Coordinates of C-alpha atoms in Angstrom, one line a residue:
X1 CA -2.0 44.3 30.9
X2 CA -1.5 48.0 32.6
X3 CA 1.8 49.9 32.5
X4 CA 2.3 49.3 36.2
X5 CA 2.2 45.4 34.9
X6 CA 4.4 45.9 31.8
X7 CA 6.6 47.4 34.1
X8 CA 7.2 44.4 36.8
X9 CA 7.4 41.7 33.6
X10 CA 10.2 43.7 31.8
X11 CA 11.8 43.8 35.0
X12 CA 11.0 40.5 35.7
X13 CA 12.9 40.2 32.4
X14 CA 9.7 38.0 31.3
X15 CA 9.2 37.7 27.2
X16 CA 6.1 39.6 25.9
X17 CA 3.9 38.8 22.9
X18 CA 1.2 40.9 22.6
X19 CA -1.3 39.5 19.9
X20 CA -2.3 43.0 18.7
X21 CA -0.9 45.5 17.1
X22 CA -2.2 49.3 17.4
X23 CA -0.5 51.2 15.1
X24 CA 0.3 54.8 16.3
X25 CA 2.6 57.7 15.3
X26 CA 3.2 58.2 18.8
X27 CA 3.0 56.2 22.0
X28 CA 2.9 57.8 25.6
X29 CA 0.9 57.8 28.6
X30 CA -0.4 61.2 30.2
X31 CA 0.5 60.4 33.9
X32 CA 1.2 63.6 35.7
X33 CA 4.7 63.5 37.2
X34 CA 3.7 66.0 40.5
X35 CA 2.5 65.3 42.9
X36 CA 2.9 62.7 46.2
X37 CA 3.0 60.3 43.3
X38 CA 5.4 61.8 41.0
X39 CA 8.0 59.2 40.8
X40 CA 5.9 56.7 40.8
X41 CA 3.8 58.3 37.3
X42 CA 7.3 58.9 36.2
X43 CA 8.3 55.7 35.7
X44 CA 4.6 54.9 34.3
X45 CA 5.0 57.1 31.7
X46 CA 9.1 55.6 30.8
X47 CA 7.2 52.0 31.1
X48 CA 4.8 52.8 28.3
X49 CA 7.5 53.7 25.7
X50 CA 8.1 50.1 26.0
X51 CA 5.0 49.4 24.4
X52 CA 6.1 50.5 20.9
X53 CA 9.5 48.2 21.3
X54 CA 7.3 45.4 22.4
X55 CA 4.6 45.3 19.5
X56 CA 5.4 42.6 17.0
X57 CA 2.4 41.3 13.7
X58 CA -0.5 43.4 13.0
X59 CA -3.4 40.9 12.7
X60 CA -6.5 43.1 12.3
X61 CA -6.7 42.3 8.7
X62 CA -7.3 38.9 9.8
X63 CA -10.6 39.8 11.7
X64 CA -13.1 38.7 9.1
X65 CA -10.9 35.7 7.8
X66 CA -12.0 31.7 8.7
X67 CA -9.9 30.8 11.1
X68 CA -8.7 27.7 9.1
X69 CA -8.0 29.7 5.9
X70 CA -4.6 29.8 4.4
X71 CA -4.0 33.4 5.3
X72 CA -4.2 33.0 8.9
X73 CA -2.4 30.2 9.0
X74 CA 0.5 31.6 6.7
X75 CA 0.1 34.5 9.5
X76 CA 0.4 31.8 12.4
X77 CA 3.3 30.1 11.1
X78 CA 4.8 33.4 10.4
X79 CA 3.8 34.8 13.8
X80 CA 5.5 31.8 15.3
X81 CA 8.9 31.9 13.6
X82 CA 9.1 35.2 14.9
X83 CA 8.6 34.1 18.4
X84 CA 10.9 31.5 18.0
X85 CA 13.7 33.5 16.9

């Protein structure tokens, strides 16, 4: 999903679950706000900040896991309590 997209689903106010989790000190975009297209990168770049809000399980520990071991589904079942909350 872009920003642009992110942007029309939280306005849309649509749920979002992303399935991975990128851990960062720091989240932001680099669109430049000059231009013809300033207000447009503007609210880009106030879109992305969503993106921290909106992150929810970090599964990459998982990667190398069976798929029907009992960690991932202690992480499924966990994953979907949160959703259901």
């Amino acid at each position: 999903m872009c920003i642009y997209e992110l942007q029309i689903a939280i306005d849309a106010g649509k749920k979002i679950f992303p399935l991975y989790y990128r851990a960062c000190a720091e989240f932001k975009s680099a669109f430049k706000e000059d231009g013809e297209e300033a207000e447009i990168n503007r609210q880009l770049n106030i879109a992305a900040l969503a993106v921290t809000e909106l992150q929810m399980m970090d599964f990459r520990e998982l990667r190398n896991e069976k798929l029907d071991s009992k960690k991932v589904e202690n992480f499924l079942d966990g994953m979907g309590k949160a959703v259901c909350r």
